[in-house]
XYZ file of C-alpha atoms in Angstrom:
661
model
C 24.364 19.034 1.558
C 27.275 18.024 -0.667
C 26.201 15.600 -3.384
C 29.714 14.119 -3.543
C 29.377 12.908 0.062
C 26.279 10.839 -0.712
C 27.523 8.024 -2.964
C 24.819 5.568 -1.916
C 22.060 8.080 -2.626
C 23.576 8.650 -6.084
C 23.317 4.899 -6.661
C 19.814 4.543 -5.191
C 18.105 7.133 -7.408
C 18.976 5.632 -10.842
C 18.580 2.104 -9.457
C 15.015 2.837 -8.273
C 14.243 4.647 -11.539
C 15.340 1.552 -13.468
C 12.974 -0.623 -11.405
C 10.116 1.787 -12.147
C 10.898 1.665 -15.885
C 10.841 -2.147 -15.766
C 7.212 -2.006 -14.646
C 6.310 0.317 -17.534
C 8.315 -1.176 -20.402
C 9.215 -4.796 -20.969
C 12.071 -5.729 -23.318
C 12.496 -9.384 -24.165
C 16.321 -9.275 -24.182
C 17.441 -6.463 -21.879
C 20.839 -8.157 -21.388
C 21.724 -7.340 -25.020
C 20.833 -3.676 -24.423
C 23.094 -3.571 -21.343
C 25.931 -5.339 -23.178
C 25.667 -2.955 -26.138
C 25.790 0.002 -23.773
C 28.898 -1.317 -22.004
C 30.655 -1.952 -25.330
C 29.822 1.581 -26.473
C 31.283 2.999 -23.237
C 34.451 0.924 -23.640
C 34.842 2.000 -27.276
C 34.394 5.644 -26.301
C 37.095 5.361 -23.628
C 39.536 3.786 -26.096
C 38.976 6.194 -28.982
C 38.362 9.498 -27.244
C 41.595 11.436 -26.663
C 40.042 14.733 -25.586
C 39.716 15.036 -21.832
C 37.113 17.812 -21.805
C 33.751 16.477 -20.766
C 35.111 13.078 -19.739
C 34.156 13.558 -16.074
C 30.592 14.440 -17.037
C 30.409 11.473 -19.385
C 31.683 9.124 -16.687
C 29.096 10.479 -14.258
C 26.267 9.879 -16.720
C 27.647 6.418 -17.515
C 27.759 5.608 -13.804
C 24.094 6.607 -13.406
C 23.001 4.644 -16.480
C 24.786 1.505 -15.311
C 22.783 1.416 -12.095
C 19.610 2.310 -13.981
C 20.139 -0.733 -16.234
C 20.978 -2.853 -13.195
C 17.704 -1.900 -11.493
C 15.782 -2.523 -14.719
C 17.416 -5.913 -15.281
C 16.886 -7.089 -11.698
C 13.202 -6.110 -11.713
C 12.660 -7.755 -15.111
C 14.102 -11.004 -13.801
C 11.620 -10.958 -10.910
C 8.681 -10.210 -13.225
C 9.691 -13.048 -15.573
C 10.078 -15.509 -12.693
C 6.661 -14.615 -11.259
C 4.876 -14.743 -14.614
C 6.453 -18.081 -15.587
C 3.972 -19.732 -13.236
C 1.045 -18.640 -15.425
C 1.515 -21.554 -17.787
C 1.599 -24.080 -14.934
C -1.562 -23.436 -12.953
C -3.628 -26.402 -14.170
C -2.636 -28.803 -11.381
C -5.114 -30.103 -8.798
C -2.827 -30.677 -5.802
C 0.081 -28.724 -4.383
C 2.822 -28.995 -1.783
C 3.960 -25.685 -0.328
C 5.607 -23.996 2.653
C 3.698 -21.344 4.573
C 5.654 -18.104 4.168
C 3.405 -15.482 5.781
C 0.273 -15.663 7.920
C -2.110 -12.914 6.781
C -5.007 -11.219 8.517
C -7.814 -13.562 9.526
C -11.233 -12.878 7.937
C -14.721 -13.998 8.947
C -14.581 -16.882 6.466
C -10.941 -17.689 5.716
C -7.485 -18.258 7.115
C -5.196 -16.503 4.629
C -1.566 -17.329 3.888
C 1.140 -16.569 1.368
C 2.668 -19.912 0.407
C 5.862 -20.879 -1.435
C 5.243 -23.725 -3.869
C 7.493 -26.783 -3.831
C 5.630 -29.296 -6.014
C 2.442 -29.754 -8.038
C 0.433 -32.802 -9.018
C -0.874 -33.003 -12.562
C -3.152 -36.031 -12.918
C -1.129 -38.566 -10.869
C 2.400 -37.255 -11.421
C 4.244 -34.951 -9.014
C 6.690 -32.376 -10.409
C 8.804 -29.626 -8.876
C 7.180 -26.192 -8.930
C 8.273 -22.763 -7.718
C 6.278 -19.597 -7.215
C 3.969 -17.979 -4.698
C 0.229 -18.346 -4.198
C -2.376 -16.771 -1.965
C -4.069 -19.554 0.004
C -7.564 -19.020 1.409
C -8.435 -21.884 3.726
C -12.054 -22.018 4.835
C -12.292 -21.560 8.585
C -13.251 -24.495 10.738
C -12.207 -25.686 14.143
C -8.588 -26.286 13.146
C -5.586 -24.376 14.431
C -4.137 -21.943 11.868
C -0.834 -22.877 10.280
C 2.449 -21.246 11.255
C 5.285 -19.982 9.048
C 7.554 -22.809 7.781
C 4.765 -25.408 7.975
C 4.831 -27.675 4.922
C 1.307 -28.461 3.764
C -0.515 -30.241 0.955
C -3.475 -28.470 -0.645
C -6.122 -29.983 -2.907
C -7.739 -27.647 -5.417
C -7.280 -25.607 -8.564
C -5.813 -22.131 -8.546
C -7.515 -19.173 -10.204
C -6.266 -15.652 -10.990
C -6.409 -13.155 -8.145
C -9.563 -11.100 -8.877
C -8.987 -7.715 -10.487
C -10.965 -4.547 -9.815
C -14.340 -4.774 -11.564
C -15.433 -1.171 -11.068
C -13.790 2.171 -11.851
C -11.711 3.677 -9.012
C -12.008 0.410 -7.074
C -8.964 -0.930 -5.221
C -7.241 -3.400 -7.564
C -6.305 -6.364 -5.393
C -4.687 -8.217 -8.315
C -2.369 -5.272 -8.965
C -1.521 -5.101 -5.262
C -0.710 -8.827 -5.100
C 1.385 -8.630 -8.278
C 3.978 -6.643 -6.352
C 3.950 -9.395 -3.708
C 4.961 -11.823 -6.526
C 1.474 -13.383 -6.541
C -0.812 -13.782 -9.558
C -3.002 -16.718 -8.469
C -4.943 -17.829 -5.420
C -6.151 -21.152 -4.030
C -9.399 -21.598 -2.130
C -9.497 -24.943 -0.431
C -11.080 -26.811 2.446
C -8.760 -29.775 1.952
C -5.331 -29.074 3.432
C -3.001 -31.339 5.344
C 0.040 -30.576 7.487
C 3.014 -32.628 6.285
C 5.713 -31.370 8.643
C 6.816 -28.349 10.658
C 10.259 -26.755 10.498
C 11.929 -24.333 12.858
C 12.741 -20.882 11.503
C 13.174 -17.350 12.796
C 9.822 -16.295 11.357
C 8.076 -19.294 12.951
C 9.633 -18.544 16.339
C 8.585 -14.914 15.914
C 4.975 -15.924 15.249
C 4.948 -18.183 18.313
C 6.293 -15.416 20.540
C 3.741 -12.982 19.098
C 0.892 -15.355 19.903
C 2.288 -15.986 23.365
C 2.491 -12.245 24.055
C -1.018 -11.646 22.704
C -2.300 -14.402 25.006
C -0.450 -12.809 27.950
C -1.809 -9.348 27.107
C -5.359 -10.733 27.070
C -4.977 -11.774 30.732
C -4.012 -8.272 31.898
C -6.247 -5.422 33.050
C -6.244 -3.819 29.596
C -9.788 -3.241 28.346
C -11.090 -4.922 25.187
C -10.946 -1.525 23.423
C -7.312 -0.874 24.362
C -5.884 -4.370 23.916
C -6.015 -4.292 20.067
C -4.227 -0.908 20.069
C -1.383 -2.340 22.182
C -1.110 -5.305 19.792
C -0.979 -2.890 16.838
C 1.658 -0.459 18.130
C 3.882 -3.120 19.711
C 3.494 -6.212 17.500
C 2.154 -4.793 14.251
C -0.976 -6.971 14.594
C -3.979 -4.882 13.493
C -6.335 -7.815 12.899
C -8.437 -7.113 16.022
C -8.681 -3.349 15.568
C -12.236 -2.064 15.474
C -13.315 -0.270 12.281
C -14.322 2.792 14.288
C -10.854 3.043 15.864
C -9.208 2.720 12.440
C -11.430 5.479 11.053
C -10.725 7.748 14.032
C -6.947 7.403 13.692
C -7.142 7.822 9.906
C -9.261 10.995 10.038
C -7.076 12.477 12.780
C -3.898 11.775 10.794
C -2.520 9.343 13.378
C -2.473 6.041 11.460
C 1.332 6.036 11.598
C 1.037 5.359 15.328
C -0.885 2.121 14.711
C 1.492 0.890 11.993
C 4.797 -0.301 13.464
C 7.457 1.794 11.749
C 10.621 3.787 12.304
C 8.852 5.811 14.998
C 8.353 2.710 17.135
C 11.822 1.334 16.457
C 13.300 4.739 17.315
C 11.471 4.684 20.643
C 12.796 1.185 21.374
C 16.308 2.343 20.426
C 16.158 5.384 22.740
C 14.601 3.345 25.566
C 17.342 0.692 25.605
C 20.119 3.180 24.801
C 19.260 5.130 27.952
C 18.791 1.899 29.898
C 22.284 0.693 28.940
C 23.762 4.002 30.083
C 22.944 2.930 33.642
C 25.733 0.355 33.331
C 28.176 3.127 32.302
C 29.653 1.532 29.179
C 32.111 3.413 27.018
C 30.375 5.695 24.520
C 31.584 3.743 21.514
C 31.576 0.302 23.116
C 31.444 -2.587 20.654
C 29.529 -4.632 23.226
C 26.884 -1.907 23.555
C 26.578 -1.649 19.774
C 26.071 -5.408 19.421
C 23.455 -5.426 22.212
C 21.524 -2.520 20.664
C 21.579 -4.100 17.197
C 20.400 -7.423 18.644
C 17.526 -5.688 20.465
C 16.491 -3.729 17.369
C 16.505 -6.778 15.105
C 14.758 -8.853 17.763
C 11.980 -6.257 17.883
C 11.891 -6.127 14.067
C 11.494 -9.912 13.835
C 8.839 -9.901 16.560
C 6.763 -7.354 14.627
C 6.866 -9.379 11.411
C 9.741 -7.684 9.535
C 7.581 -5.150 7.692
C 9.299 -2.870 5.170
C 9.268 0.147 7.462
C 10.695 -1.840 10.386
C 13.430 -3.448 8.259
C 14.329 -0.046 6.820
C 14.601 1.452 10.287
C 16.500 -1.530 11.693
C 19.017 -1.332 8.852
C 19.372 2.437 9.198
C 19.922 2.307 12.967
C 22.352 -0.587 12.484
C 24.430 1.496 10.074
C 24.374 4.461 12.471
C 25.417 2.249 15.404
C 28.191 0.694 13.308
C 29.466 4.138 12.283
C 29.416 5.249 15.921
C 31.346 2.160 17.051
C 33.931 2.697 14.292
C 34.151 6.402 15.230
C 33.094 7.580 11.775
C 30.734 10.401 10.927
C 28.008 8.693 8.914
C 25.479 10.704 6.945
C 21.937 9.747 7.880
C 20.960 10.132 4.221
C 23.617 7.599 3.254
C 22.421 5.211 5.961
C 18.815 5.416 4.767
C 19.922 5.042 1.137
C 21.990 1.983 2.084
C 19.019 0.341 3.792
C 16.817 1.057 0.764
C 19.413 -0.394 -1.616
C 19.729 -3.601 0.388
C 15.946 -4.050 0.510
C 15.504 -3.304 -3.205
C 18.338 -5.581 -4.305
C 16.750 -8.374 -2.246
C 13.319 -7.636 -3.759
C 13.004 -4.846 -6.382
C 9.192 -5.015 -6.306
C 9.225 -3.504 -2.817
C 9.524 -0.163 -4.607
C 5.843 -0.416 -5.612
C 4.546 -1.243 -2.143
C 2.792 1.674 -0.452
C 4.365 1.062 2.954
C 7.846 1.214 1.442
C 7.049 4.432 -0.453
C 5.500 6.213 2.531
C 8.252 5.070 4.863
C 11.160 6.312 2.773
C 9.384 9.480 1.649
C 8.786 10.450 5.276
C 12.357 9.728 6.403
C 14.038 11.479 3.470
C 11.675 14.422 3.972
C 12.549 14.689 7.660
C 16.297 14.484 6.971
C 16.159 17.125 4.222
C 13.436 19.544 5.379
C 13.832 19.531 9.155
C 17.510 20.664 9.582
C 17.323 23.951 7.605
C 13.985 24.877 9.195
C 15.226 24.017 12.694
C 18.079 26.516 12.312
C 15.552 29.293 11.697
C 13.476 28.520 14.800
C 16.142 28.028 17.450
C 15.119 29.324 20.861
C 16.890 29.764 24.181
C 14.152 27.737 25.839
C 14.747 23.977 25.768
C 10.996 23.302 26.023
C 10.211 25.571 23.072
C 12.930 23.839 21.062
C 11.375 20.440 21.842
C 7.952 21.689 20.754
C 9.260 23.318 17.580
C 11.228 20.159 16.737
C 8.066 18.063 17.025
C 6.124 20.506 14.838
C 8.850 20.755 12.196
C 9.319 16.985 11.999
C 5.555 16.571 11.550
C 5.498 19.217 8.807
C 8.503 17.660 7.065
C 6.982 14.167 7.082
C 3.588 15.442 5.919
C 5.017 17.530 3.067
C 7.261 14.756 1.780
C 4.432 12.203 1.763
C 1.806 14.618 0.372
C 1.922 13.342 -3.257
C 1.439 9.752 -2.080
C -1.371 10.651 0.334
C -3.258 12.507 -2.400
C -2.652 9.776 -4.993
C -3.684 6.815 -2.835
C -6.069 8.154 -0.186
C -7.555 11.279 -1.840
C -7.752 13.063 1.502
C -5.682 15.299 3.758
C -5.688 15.362 7.593
C -6.079 19.044 8.447
C -5.301 18.610 12.142
C -2.097 16.593 11.747
C -0.026 19.165 13.664
C -2.300 19.121 16.711
C -2.556 15.342 16.468
C 1.212 14.839 16.472
C 1.774 17.268 19.360
C -0.513 15.111 21.511
C -0.141 11.633 20.040
C 3.650 11.364 19.558
C 4.507 11.929 23.269
C 1.802 9.422 24.234
C 3.215 6.963 21.692
C 6.665 7.250 23.346
C 5.145 6.402 26.722
C 2.984 3.571 25.352
C 5.687 1.865 23.287
C 8.215 2.069 26.127
C 5.532 0.926 28.567
C 4.471 -1.877 26.226
C 8.057 -3.136 25.945
C 8.394 -3.036 29.737
C 5.069 -4.867 30.136
C 6.211 -7.574 27.703
C 9.471 -8.106 29.611
C 7.621 -8.352 32.938
C 5.049 -10.816 31.591
C 7.659 -13.046 29.959
C 10.103 -12.940 32.878
C 7.778 -12.936 35.909
C 4.323 -13.718 34.474
C 3.077 -10.590 36.242
C 2.559 -6.974 35.185
C 3.135 -5.525 38.705
C 0.319 -3.015 38.093
C 1.815 -1.554 34.908
C -1.193 -2.767 32.893
C -3.547 -0.517 34.906
C -1.414 2.534 34.176
C -1.150 1.671 30.467
C -4.914 1.155 30.263
C -5.474 4.709 31.527
C -3.013 6.156 28.974
C -4.502 4.102 26.121
C -7.983 5.336 27.047
C -6.671 8.903 27.017
C -5.145 8.311 23.563
C -8.407 6.888 22.179
C -10.507 9.765 23.512
C -8.134 12.443 22.199
C -7.976 10.842 18.748
C -11.770 10.400 18.668
C -12.281 14.050 19.628
C -9.889 15.220 16.908
C -11.434 12.964 14.252
C -14.946 14.128 15.177
C -14.073 17.777 14.573
C -15.915 19.342 11.651
C -12.782 20.147 9.682
C -10.588 17.242 10.783
C -10.052 15.960 7.248
C -10.540 17.161 3.677
C -11.941 14.261 1.645
C -12.689 13.641 -2.021
C -9.436 15.125 -3.378
C -9.172 13.582 -6.851
C -6.344 15.109 -8.856
C -5.175 14.312 -12.364
C -2.160 11.947 -12.559
C -0.139 14.735 -14.205
C -0.914 16.998 -11.237
C 0.314 14.344 -8.792
C 3.636 14.103 -10.653
C 3.902 17.900 -10.695
C 3.302 17.995 -6.930
C 6.043 15.383 -6.526
C 8.384 17.493 -8.678
C 7.444 20.589 -6.659
C 8.281 18.746 -3.429
C 11.720 17.802 -4.787
C 12.319 21.416 -5.870
C 11.318 22.647 -2.426
C 13.868 20.279 -0.868
C 16.480 21.567 -3.307
C 15.688 25.185 -2.405
C 15.956 24.514 1.337
C 19.421 23.044 0.780
C 20.774 25.558 -1.762
C 18.666 28.729 -1.156
C 18.911 29.544 -4.866
C 16.206 31.959 -6.040
C 15.760 30.225 -9.393
C 14.361 27.187 -7.539
C 11.531 29.357 -6.211
C 10.812 30.655 -9.709
C 10.561 27.121 -11.095
C 8.470 26.094 -8.081
C 6.014 28.940 -8.740
C 5.786 27.885 -12.383
C 4.967 24.304 -11.385
C 2.230 25.486 -9.010
C 0.722 27.475 -11.886
C 0.912 24.404 -14.153
C -0.942 22.355 -11.527
C -3.698 24.982 -11.383
C -3.948 25.124 -15.186
C -4.042 21.324 -15.493
C -6.793 20.972 -12.893
C -8.793 23.828 -14.462
C -8.657 22.135 -17.874
C -9.757 18.829 -16.305
C -12.638 20.594 -14.562
C -13.743 22.240 -17.816
C -13.627 18.876 -19.600
C -15.804 17.401 -16.845
C -18.404 20.047 -17.646
C -18.802 18.491 -21.103
C -19.015 14.861 -19.981
C -22.005 12.618 -20.640
C -22.170 8.926 -19.880
C -23.534 6.116 -17.797
C -22.113 3.228 -15.784
C -23.614 -0.119 -14.835
C -21.663 -1.154 -11.745
C -20.490 -4.716 -11.367
C -22.381 -6.128 -8.385
C -24.300 -9.360 -7.973
C -27.150 -8.761 -8.569
C -27.005 -5.451 -10.437
C -27.658 -2.849 -7.752
C -26.747 0.531 -9.215
C -26.568 2.533 -12.451
C -25.316 6.118 -12.692
C -26.205 8.512 -15.512
C -23.934 11.548 -15.720
C -24.162 14.920 -17.400
C -21.646 17.697 -16.706
C -21.256 18.060 -12.920
C -24.429 16.211 -11.895
C -25.525 12.590 -11.874
C -28.595 10.456 -11.324
C -27.934 7.328 -9.296
C -30.496 4.528 -9.707
C -30.311 1.825 -7.029
C -32.347 -1.382 -7.198
C -31.223 -2.947 -3.927
C -29.614 -1.806 -0.685
C -25.893 -1.043 -0.993
C -23.386 -2.059 1.648
C -20.823 0.435 2.922
C -18.087 -0.746 0.565
C -20.365 -0.438 -2.498
C -21.509 3.052 -1.472
C -17.915 4.244 -1.051
C -16.893 2.690 -4.378
C -19.685 4.437 -6.310
C -19.113 7.799 -4.634
C -15.356 7.543 -5.259
C -16.070 6.979 -8.953
C -18.414 9.973 -9.170
C -16.042 12.192 -7.163
C -13.193 11.264 -9.505
C -15.346 12.537 -12.398
C -15.908 15.882 -10.601
C -19.590 15.147 -9.981
C -20.829 17.726 -7.494
C -24.570 16.949 -7.335
C -25.959 13.414 -7.030
C -29.691 12.711 -7.206
C -30.358 9.251 -5.791
C -33.427 7.264 -6.809
C -34.266 3.902 -5.253
C -36.409 1.666 -7.466
C -37.614 -1.752 -6.353
C -37.853 -4.001 -9.407
C -40.368 -6.812 -9.276
C -39.697 -9.997 -11.184
C -42.093 -8.869 -13.925
C -41.264 -5.132 -14.048
C -39.072 -3.303 -16.568
C -37.345 0.058 -16.043
C -36.813 2.285 -19.069
C -33.813 4.645 -19.110
C -32.947 7.442 -21.535
C -29.971 9.768 -21.809
C -28.293 11.715 -24.585
C -30.630 10.263 -27.200
C -29.927 6.687 -26.111
C -32.653 4.379 -24.873
C -32.392 1.215 -22.814
C -34.133 -1.149 -20.419
C -33.299 -2.700 -17.060
C -34.795 -6.192 -17.021
C -34.706 -8.219 -13.781
C -35.602 -11.526 -15.424
C -34.621 -12.873 -18.833
C -37.954 -14.708 -19.107
C -39.851 -11.413 -19.375
C -40.890 -10.782 -22.986
C -39.314 -7.595 -24.364
C -41.766 -5.726 -26.561
C -40.661 -2.527 -28.255
C -41.486 -0.713 -31.470
C -37.935 0.535 -32.023
C -34.424 -0.786 -31.527
C -32.853 -0.305 -28.103
C -29.297 0.864 -27.486
C -28.794 -1.346 -24.445
C -30.463 -3.846 -22.139
C -29.288 -4.452 -18.566
C -30.146 -8.013 -17.564
C -29.925 -9.018 -13.922
C -29.747 -12.797 -14.230
C -28.407 -15.506 -16.535
C -29.012 -15.108 -20.235
C -31.139 -18.002 -21.475
C -32.701 -16.435 -24.564
C -31.367 -17.362 -28.008
C -28.774 -14.853 -29.181
C -30.753 -13.859 -32.291
C -33.578 -12.540 -30.080
C -31.102 -10.181 -28.401
C -29.656 -8.997 -31.710
C -33.103 -7.998 -32.907
C -33.872 -5.943 -29.803
C -30.703 -4.180 -28.540
C -27.259 -3.119 -29.704
C -25.599 -4.113 -26.413
C -26.671 -6.592 -23.759
C -25.172 -5.890 -20.324
C -25.592 -9.157 -18.444
C -24.748 -10.004 -14.864
C -23.603 -13.377 -16.200
C -24.356 -15.674 -19.081
C -23.848 -19.214 -20.252
C -20.353 -19.972 -21.508
C -21.857 -21.508 -24.642
C -23.197 -18.124 -25.756
C -20.652 -16.051 -27.641
C -21.387 -12.689 -29.216
C -19.680 -9.349 -29.611
C -22.650 -7.400 -28.289
C -22.654 -9.004 -24.817
C -20.835 -7.330 -21.915
C -20.370 -9.568 -18.878
C -20.473 -7.661 -15.590
C -18.525 -10.512 -13.985
C -15.532 -9.233 -15.977
C -15.945 -5.496 -15.346
C -18.477 -2.710 -14.959
C -19.985 -1.328 -18.154
C -18.793 2.241 -18.591
C -20.008 4.401 -21.491
C -18.958 8.002 -21.969
C -19.347 10.438 -24.811
């Protein structure tokens, strides 16, 4: 790989780094920093008469320019999104529906683009995005490009209240959303035609057509997921099976699916014997790819793949040898220039990590495993591509999911060929249903293959060692693993021995860092009152063990959240104790010389001969504040009256109470 032949990749790296820096550091007047830098460069060029080192200086300047550009562009988006914070006191809104989100048991959910707000009786222009949660009734859900009026006040998107809990507010921030509206009072003002609206209509029409075929109720949601990107009807058990088997990429429409569509129609067009580099064929293929991308909702991975294939088709039509790395870098640049915050979206990160990994890791390994047998070459290619994608996405998988699918190689050997058949078959089924309103028996065949896929994935996920869970690494270790992955890619391209030496050093640093973290965990002492309503759980920790007190039954989400928190703290032994508190009972807790009470009712008189360190109260605080001051240092309340203000009250509605020594 010659670096000089990858100009777009050389632009992408500093540009993306600048976007990342914009999320970490915020300068009020970045334009002055950029202007000062440009003036310094110009002055250097005018005054410097020595030519030695000029090329290096120009290269660094080139990189810094795109770094500043990425930083500036991201800052502008952050400022635009946050400007709405001062204008969220209106009680009525006019907005366009941008995206229809997954339906829940209680709400229709949409991302809306604001057009106007009403403050008192006056309407004013307003821009920005909101998350709309409309309570479900008998009404038809809105479609993209519908203009609606909503009555209600917006509130901040709720943040994570407990440690290691998924932070929905942080997730929505990178969708340009800081506030949400919950309303029962909405009104359709008008409907407009748009590509996204037409796409949604076609999706619903296809889903309705699929429901009338012979596909079973277990297989129908899988077809909708792999063909249309609609995972709303997927059963939780099916999701878990695919996740544990390492096959979730099959359910999420991505480059794999678009690649199958590309190959399917490319071979189909060959039946008409067009010239190899026919402009007409290139236009048809691009139209098909973008039509499929629009139909699936234009997710990041699909747009990336559609752009990449479009560049490759264009290069083929123009008879130019285009580097795949340059094509992928070009698609990433276009997407990031359009919306820099895409860089922080998990789908974008996983998508590009996998593709870059395949393009960089697969070719040198494939040269080592060439065989005279075409079938062995196909099998080795599938294995090497799976290994390349898994290695390149490893830091992200460990950072976000804290697990590793041990059987991913076996899974991909079986699942990828089935995915080719199912996607191609699903496209054919869609064409038949739309053109002839009949499946001609194809639905029966697809149902058999889908059933086979489900059973294989379930068998793999049920294996004892299908997945390694509870992998909680230090943030520094994750970055070191990322650096090690980049070094490994560099070694495969250059074969320089010093890369292996540095790689070995990084592996040792990871081991040392994790050992130090483990030793520090052996000295930990603390307790956590988890934010639930009512208070359901308290954990008391010492070294590698913990006592978990539960006062009510926990749902699955709460159990996972608590165990994730304890796993992240390297807790290896958990002793669970279930205690049913009556309205008049008090539980006394002690740890590390600290003493406290769990009180289910604020009306219970608290009698103690000595001062308490804390009191956990499970309902509203009605007692006068001076009574609390005389009894405990800290009151941990599930909620309290707004009129009560004191420094020694911790409201669990804001966050869990977490004490550690």
